[in-house]
Amino acid sequence: MLPAQSIAQTAATMTEAEALEKQQQQQQQQQHQHQKSGSGGVDDAFDHTYKEKEGPKPPVVIVWKNVVLMTLLHLGALYGVFLLPSASPLTLLWSLLCFVMSALGVTAGAHRLWSHRSYKASLPLRIFLGVANSMAFQNDIFEWARDHRVHHKYSETDADPHNAVRGFFFSHIGWLLVRKHPDVIEKGRKLELNDLRADKVVMFQRKYYKPSVLLMCFFVPMFVPWYLWGETLWVAYYVPALLRYTLVLNATWLVNSAAHMWGNRPYDKTINPRENKFVTFSAIGEGFHNYHHTFPYDYATSEFGCKLNLTTCFIDFMCFLGLAKDRKKVSHELVLSRIQRTGDGSHRSG
């Protein structure tokens, strides 16, 4: 060990930015230790030690069933757009409600709660988010969170499920139309996911995922307007069910594609994720992506609170009701330090 005097000299010469950065690294190390001990932390920090394998890339294997299903889905959604003038105002309002609910199942649920453990949710709230997530139909919570942790840990590499380096189409939808890269599968298997396995809501949804999707993503959105105010089954299926589902899918996919390509990088110019206002709006708060990849454990995914961030407003309201607690937030000092050290100079205070 160094003598006490030497330690004091080292501390005296350390800049404030370096000290804050060291504090962040220590926080991430503590999260890793919590993950290993099963106390609720997650392994979502970028792994700088990962190196892509040399040699030719493995062949791309197209999953034609997925290609056909996604094509039919988007054709059905396009038809739903033409049916919008035929839908009653109540049906349009119901479609919007279903959009927000299913989006929250992804943003407040699978993403901020289960992928990053950035806040704690009570059992009633976890049940609601699990149901809302089934309405979104984007793989079950366990698989979604696992893949998202791999995405953060190996972002923009072969081990990233939707590696944006492979282009807009691949990172948006193409990654769902082909077999996963072997490194994605390998790294996903090595992640410790005990926190997800210990969550009864997550495992219940995983066990009954297919019937829950049929019920929440398609039947309920269609049945309610048909039964309660006499909407035609045709419109009820194509607008609040099919069109709404497709819009939520693409809003989520834009986080993987557009928010990794277009926008400013005020927090870390060395990474691809960007601040993209269009994605922020369409994905109810998920477009502050440069901030999120810099500080993945921040529950708000932004330094600006509820501004353009419906998901953060929802989590704050759940805390007000006593249904959520322990929101993790990065200190203002640490954010400013990171902006000065690695930002691209585009930062604004609000």
Coordinates of C-alpha atoms in Angstrom, one line a residue:
M1 CA 0.0 0.0 0.0
L2 CA 1.1 3.6 -0.6
P3 CA 2.1 5.7 2.4
A4 CA -0.5 8.1 3.7
Q5 CA 1.5 11.1 2.5
S6 CA 1.7 9.8 -1.1
I7 CA -2.1 9.1 -1.1
A8 CA -2.7 12.7 0.0
Q9 CA -0.5 14.1 -2.7
T10 CA -2.3 12.0 -5.3
A11 CA -5.7 13.2 -4.1
A12 CA -4.5 16.8 -4.1
T13 CA -3.5 16.7 -7.8
M14 CA -6.6 14.9 -9.0
T15 CA -8.9 17.2 -10.8
E16 CA -12.6 17.5 -9.8
A17 CA -13.6 15.8 -13.1
E18 CA -11.3 12.9 -12.5
A19 CA -12.6 12.5 -9.0
L20 CA -16.2 12.5 -10.2
E21 CA -15.4 10.0 -12.9
K22 CA -13.7 7.8 -10.4
Q23 CA -16.8 8.0 -8.3
Q24 CA -18.9 6.9 -11.3
Q25 CA -16.6 3.9 -11.9
Q26 CA -16.9 2.9 -8.3
Q27 CA -20.6 3.1 -8.5
Q28 CA -20.6 0.8 -11.6
Q29 CA -18.2 -1.6 -9.8
Q30 CA -20.6 -1.7 -6.9
Q31 CA -23.5 -2.5 -9.2
H32 CA -21.5 -5.4 -10.6
Q33 CA -20.8 -6.6 -7.1
H34 CA -24.5 -6.4 -6.3
Q35 CA -25.3 -8.4 -9.4
K36 CA -22.9 -11.1 -8.4
S37 CA -24.2 -11.3 -4.9
G38 CA -27.8 -11.3 -6.1
S39 CA -28.9 -8.1 -4.4
G40 CA -30.5 -6.5 -7.4
G41 CA -27.8 -4.7 -9.4
V42 CA -27.3 -5.3 -13.1
D43 CA -24.4 -5.8 -15.4
D44 CA -25.1 -3.1 -18.0
A45 CA -21.8 -1.2 -18.2
F46 CA -19.9 -1.3 -21.5
D47 CA -17.2 -4.0 -21.6
H48 CA -14.1 -2.4 -23.0
T49 CA -12.3 -5.7 -23.0
Y50 CA -14.5 -7.3 -25.6
K51 CA -12.8 -7.8 -29.0
E52 CA -14.6 -8.9 -32.1
K53 CA -13.3 -12.2 -33.6
E54 CA -10.9 -11.9 -36.5
G55 CA -11.6 -13.5 -39.8
P56 CA -14.7 -13.7 -42.0
K57 CA -18.1 -12.9 -40.5
P58 CA -20.6 -15.8 -40.1
P59 CA -23.1 -16.0 -42.9
V60 CA -26.4 -14.2 -42.5
V61 CA -29.3 -16.6 -42.1
I62 CA -32.7 -15.2 -43.0
V63 CA -35.6 -16.3 -41.0
W64 CA -38.3 -16.3 -43.7
K65 CA -41.2 -16.9 -41.4
N66 CA -40.3 -13.6 -39.6
V67 CA -40.0 -11.8 -43.0
V68 CA -43.4 -13.0 -44.1
L69 CA -45.1 -12.1 -40.7
M70 CA -43.5 -8.7 -40.5
T71 CA -44.5 -7.9 -44.1
L72 CA -48.1 -8.9 -43.5
L73 CA -48.1 -7.0 -40.2
H74 CA -47.0 -3.8 -41.9
L75 CA -49.4 -4.3 -44.8
G76 CA -52.2 -4.7 -42.3
A77 CA -51.1 -1.6 -40.4
L78 CA -51.1 0.4 -43.7
Y79 CA -54.6 -0.8 -44.3
G80 CA -55.5 0.4 -40.8
V81 CA -54.3 3.9 -41.7
F82 CA -56.9 4.0 -44.6
L83 CA -59.5 2.9 -42.1
L84 CA -58.8 5.8 -39.7
P85 CA -61.5 8.1 -41.1
S86 CA -64.1 5.2 -40.5
A87 CA -63.1 4.9 -36.8
S88 CA -65.2 6.7 -34.2
P89 CA -63.6 9.3 -31.9
L90 CA -63.9 6.9 -29.0
T91 CA -62.0 4.2 -31.0
L92 CA -59.3 6.7 -31.8
L93 CA -59.0 7.7 -28.2
W94 CA -59.0 4.0 -27.1
S95 CA -56.2 3.4 -29.7
L96 CA -54.1 6.2 -28.2
L97 CA -54.7 4.8 -24.7
C98 CA -53.6 1.4 -25.8
F99 CA -50.5 2.9 -27.5
V100 CA -49.5 4.7 -24.3
M101 CA -50.2 1.6 -22.1
S102 CA -48.2 -0.8 -24.3
A103 CA -45.4 1.7 -24.7
L104 CA -45.1 2.1 -20.9
G105 CA -44.9 -1.7 -20.7
V106 CA -41.7 -1.4 -22.6
T107 CA -40.2 1.9 -21.4
A108 CA -41.2 1.9 -17.7
G109 CA -41.3 -1.9 -17.5
A110 CA -39.0 -4.0 -19.6
H111 CA -36.5 -1.2 -20.0
R112 CA -36.1 1.1 -17.0
L113 CA -37.4 -1.4 -14.3
W114 CA -36.3 -4.8 -15.4
S115 CA -33.3 -4.2 -17.7
H116 CA -31.6 -1.5 -15.6
R117 CA -33.3 -1.8 -12.2
S118 CA -33.2 2.0 -12.0
Y119 CA -36.1 2.1 -9.6
K120 CA -38.2 -0.3 -7.5
A121 CA -41.8 -1.2 -8.2
S122 CA -44.4 -2.7 -5.9
L123 CA -46.2 -5.9 -6.8
P124 CA -49.3 -4.2 -8.2
L125 CA -47.2 -1.9 -10.4
R126 CA -45.1 -4.8 -11.6
I127 CA -48.3 -6.7 -12.5
F128 CA -49.6 -3.7 -14.4
L129 CA -46.3 -3.3 -16.3
G130 CA -46.2 -7.0 -17.1
V131 CA -49.7 -6.9 -18.5
A132 CA -48.8 -3.7 -20.5
N133 CA -45.7 -5.4 -21.8
S134 CA -47.7 -8.3 -23.1
M135 CA -49.9 -5.7 -24.9
A136 CA -46.6 -4.4 -26.6
F137 CA -45.7 -7.9 -27.8
Q138 CA -41.9 -7.4 -28.2
N139 CA -40.7 -10.7 -26.7
D140 CA -41.3 -11.5 -23.0
I141 CA -39.7 -9.4 -20.3
F142 CA -37.0 -11.9 -19.5
E143 CA -35.8 -12.1 -23.1
W144 CA -36.2 -8.3 -23.7
A145 CA -34.1 -7.4 -20.6
R146 CA -31.4 -10.0 -21.3
D147 CA -30.9 -8.7 -24.9
H148 CA -31.0 -5.1 -23.7
R149 CA -28.3 -5.7 -21.2
V150 CA -26.2 -7.4 -23.9
H151 CA -26.8 -4.4 -26.1
H152 CA -25.4 -2.0 -23.4
K153 CA -22.5 -4.2 -22.5
Y154 CA -21.4 -4.8 -26.1
S155 CA -22.9 -1.8 -27.9
E156 CA -22.0 -1.4 -31.6
T157 CA -20.1 -4.7 -31.8
D158 CA -20.9 -8.2 -33.1
A159 CA -22.3 -9.0 -29.7
D160 CA -24.9 -6.3 -29.9
P161 CA -28.3 -7.8 -30.9
H162 CA -29.1 -4.7 -33.0
N163 CA -25.7 -3.4 -33.9
A164 CA -26.2 0.0 -35.5
V165 CA -22.8 -0.3 -37.3
R166 CA -24.6 -2.8 -39.6
G167 CA -26.9 0.0 -40.9
F168 CA -30.3 1.6 -40.3
F169 CA -32.4 -1.3 -41.6
F170 CA -30.6 -4.0 -39.6
S171 CA -30.7 -2.0 -36.3
H172 CA -34.4 -1.1 -36.9
I173 CA -36.0 -4.3 -38.0
G174 CA -33.5 -6.4 -39.8
W175 CA -32.0 -8.0 -36.7
L176 CA -35.4 -9.6 -36.1
L177 CA -35.4 -11.1 -39.6
V178 CA -32.1 -13.1 -39.3
R179 CA -30.5 -15.5 -36.9
K180 CA -28.5 -13.8 -34.1
H181 CA -24.8 -13.5 -34.4
P182 CA -23.1 -16.2 -32.4
D183 CA -21.5 -13.6 -30.1
V184 CA -24.9 -12.3 -29.2
I185 CA -26.0 -15.8 -28.1
E186 CA -22.7 -16.5 -26.3
K187 CA -22.7 -13.2 -24.3
G188 CA -26.4 -13.5 -23.5
R189 CA -25.8 -16.9 -22.0
K190 CA -23.0 -15.6 -19.8
L191 CA -25.0 -12.8 -18.2
E192 CA -26.1 -13.3 -14.6
L193 CA -29.9 -12.9 -14.7
N194 CA -30.8 -14.1 -11.2
D195 CA -32.7 -10.9 -10.5
L196 CA -35.1 -11.7 -13.4
R197 CA -35.5 -15.3 -12.5
A198 CA -36.3 -14.3 -8.9
D199 CA -39.1 -12.0 -10.1
K200 CA -42.4 -13.9 -10.1
V201 CA -44.1 -11.5 -12.4
V202 CA -41.4 -11.8 -15.0
M203 CA -41.4 -15.6 -14.9
F204 CA -45.2 -15.9 -14.9
Q205 CA -45.4 -13.7 -18.0
R206 CA -42.6 -15.8 -19.6
K207 CA -44.5 -19.0 -18.9
Y208 CA -47.8 -17.8 -20.2
Y209 CA -46.5 -15.3 -22.8
K210 CA -48.3 -16.5 -25.9
P211 CA -51.8 -16.5 -24.4
S212 CA -51.1 -13.2 -22.7
V213 CA -50.1 -11.7 -26.0
L214 CA -53.2 -13.0 -27.8
L215 CA -55.4 -11.5 -25.0
M216 CA -53.7 -8.2 -24.4
C217 CA -52.2 -7.2 -27.8
F218 CA -55.0 -8.3 -30.0
F219 CA -58.2 -9.4 -28.3
V220 CA -58.7 -6.7 -25.6
P221 CA -57.9 -3.7 -28.0
M222 CA -60.4 -5.1 -30.5
F223 CA -63.1 -6.3 -28.1
V224 CA -63.5 -3.1 -26.0
P225 CA -64.6 -0.7 -28.9
W226 CA -66.7 -3.4 -30.5
Y227 CA -68.6 -4.4 -27.3
L228 CA -68.8 -1.0 -25.5
W229 CA -69.7 1.5 -28.3
G230 CA -70.5 -0.6 -31.3
E231 CA -67.4 -0.2 -33.4
T232 CA -67.2 -2.6 -36.3
L233 CA -65.0 -5.6 -35.7
W234 CA -63.1 -4.8 -38.9
V235 CA -62.1 -1.3 -37.7
A236 CA -61.6 -2.5 -34.1
Y237 CA -59.1 -5.1 -35.3
Y238 CA -57.1 -3.0 -37.8
V239 CA -56.9 0.3 -35.9
P240 CA -56.5 -0.2 -32.1
A241 CA -55.0 -3.7 -32.4
L242 CA -52.9 -4.0 -35.6
L243 CA -52.1 -0.4 -36.4
R244 CA -51.4 0.6 -32.8
Y245 CA -49.2 -2.5 -32.3
T246 CA -47.1 -1.7 -35.4
L247 CA -46.7 2.0 -34.3
V248 CA -45.4 0.9 -30.9
L249 CA -43.0 -1.5 -32.5
N250 CA -41.5 1.1 -34.8
A251 CA -41.3 3.7 -32.0
T252 CA -39.3 1.3 -30.0
W253 CA -37.1 0.3 -33.0
L254 CA -36.3 3.9 -33.7
V255 CA -34.4 4.0 -30.4
N256 CA -32.1 1.2 -31.8
S257 CA -31.7 2.8 -35.2
A258 CA -32.3 6.5 -35.5
A259 CA -31.2 7.3 -32.0
H260 CA -27.9 5.6 -32.7
M261 CA -27.3 7.6 -35.9
W262 CA -28.8 11.1 -35.9
G263 CA -28.6 13.8 -33.2
N264 CA -26.1 15.4 -30.8
R265 CA -23.8 13.8 -28.4
P266 CA -23.5 16.3 -25.5
Y267 CA -22.4 13.8 -22.9
D268 CA -20.1 11.4 -24.7
K269 CA -18.9 12.1 -28.2
T270 CA -16.9 8.8 -28.3
I271 CA -20.1 6.6 -28.5
N272 CA -22.7 6.5 -31.3
P273 CA -26.0 6.9 -29.3
R274 CA -27.5 10.4 -29.8
E275 CA -30.0 12.8 -28.4
N276 CA -32.9 12.6 -30.9
K277 CA -36.1 14.7 -30.2
F278 CA -38.3 12.9 -32.7
V279 CA -37.4 9.5 -31.0
T280 CA -38.0 11.1 -27.6
F281 CA -41.5 12.1 -28.6
S282 CA -42.5 8.9 -30.4
A283 CA -41.0 6.6 -27.8
I284 CA -42.4 8.6 -24.8
G285 CA -39.1 9.7 -23.4
E286 CA -36.5 7.2 -24.8
G287 CA -34.7 9.4 -27.2
F288 CA -32.2 11.0 -24.8
H289 CA -30.0 8.2 -25.9
N290 CA -26.5 9.7 -25.5
Y291 CA -27.4 10.4 -21.9
H292 CA -28.8 7.0 -21.4
H293 CA -25.8 5.1 -22.7
T294 CA -23.5 7.4 -20.6
F295 CA -25.6 6.9 -17.4
P296 CA -27.6 3.7 -18.0
Y297 CA -28.6 3.5 -14.3
D298 CA -30.5 6.8 -14.2
Y299 CA -34.2 6.1 -14.0
A300 CA -35.2 9.2 -16.0
T301 CA -32.8 8.5 -18.9
S302 CA -32.4 12.3 -19.0
E303 CA -31.2 15.2 -16.9
F304 CA -34.3 17.2 -17.7
G305 CA -36.9 15.3 -15.6
C306 CA -40.4 15.1 -17.2
K307 CA -39.6 17.3 -20.2
L308 CA -40.7 15.3 -23.3
N309 CA -40.5 12.3 -21.1
L310 CA -43.9 10.7 -20.3
T311 CA -42.2 7.6 -18.9
T312 CA -40.4 9.6 -16.3
C313 CA -43.7 11.4 -15.4
F314 CA -45.3 8.0 -15.0
I315 CA -42.6 6.7 -12.7
D316 CA -42.7 9.9 -10.6
F317 CA -46.5 9.6 -10.3
M318 CA -46.2 6.0 -9.2
C319 CA -43.7 7.1 -6.5
F320 CA -46.2 9.8 -5.4
L321 CA -48.8 7.1 -5.1
G322 CA -46.5 4.9 -3.1
L323 CA -46.3 2.2 -5.8
A324 CA -42.6 2.8 -6.7
K325 CA -39.5 4.0 -4.8
D326 CA -35.7 4.2 -4.8
R327 CA -35.3 6.1 -8.1
K328 CA -31.6 6.1 -9.1
K329 CA -30.5 9.5 -10.3
V330 CA -27.1 10.9 -11.5
S331 CA -25.9 14.0 -9.6
H332 CA -25.9 17.3 -11.4
E333 CA -22.2 17.7 -10.7
L334 CA -21.3 14.4 -12.3
V335 CA -23.4 15.2 -15.4
L336 CA -21.6 18.6 -15.8
S337 CA -18.2 16.9 -15.3
R338 CA -18.9 14.4 -18.0
I339 CA -20.2 17.1 -20.4
Q340 CA -17.0 19.1 -20.0
R341 CA -14.8 16.0 -20.3
T342 CA -16.3 14.0 -23.2
G343 CA -19.2 16.0 -24.6
D344 CA -19.4 17.4 -28.2
G345 CA -20.1 20.9 -27.0
S346 CA -23.8 20.9 -28.0
H347 CA -25.2 20.7 -24.4
R348 CA -27.9 23.1 -23.4
S349 CA -29.2 23.6 -19.9
G350 CA -32.8 22.7 -20.7

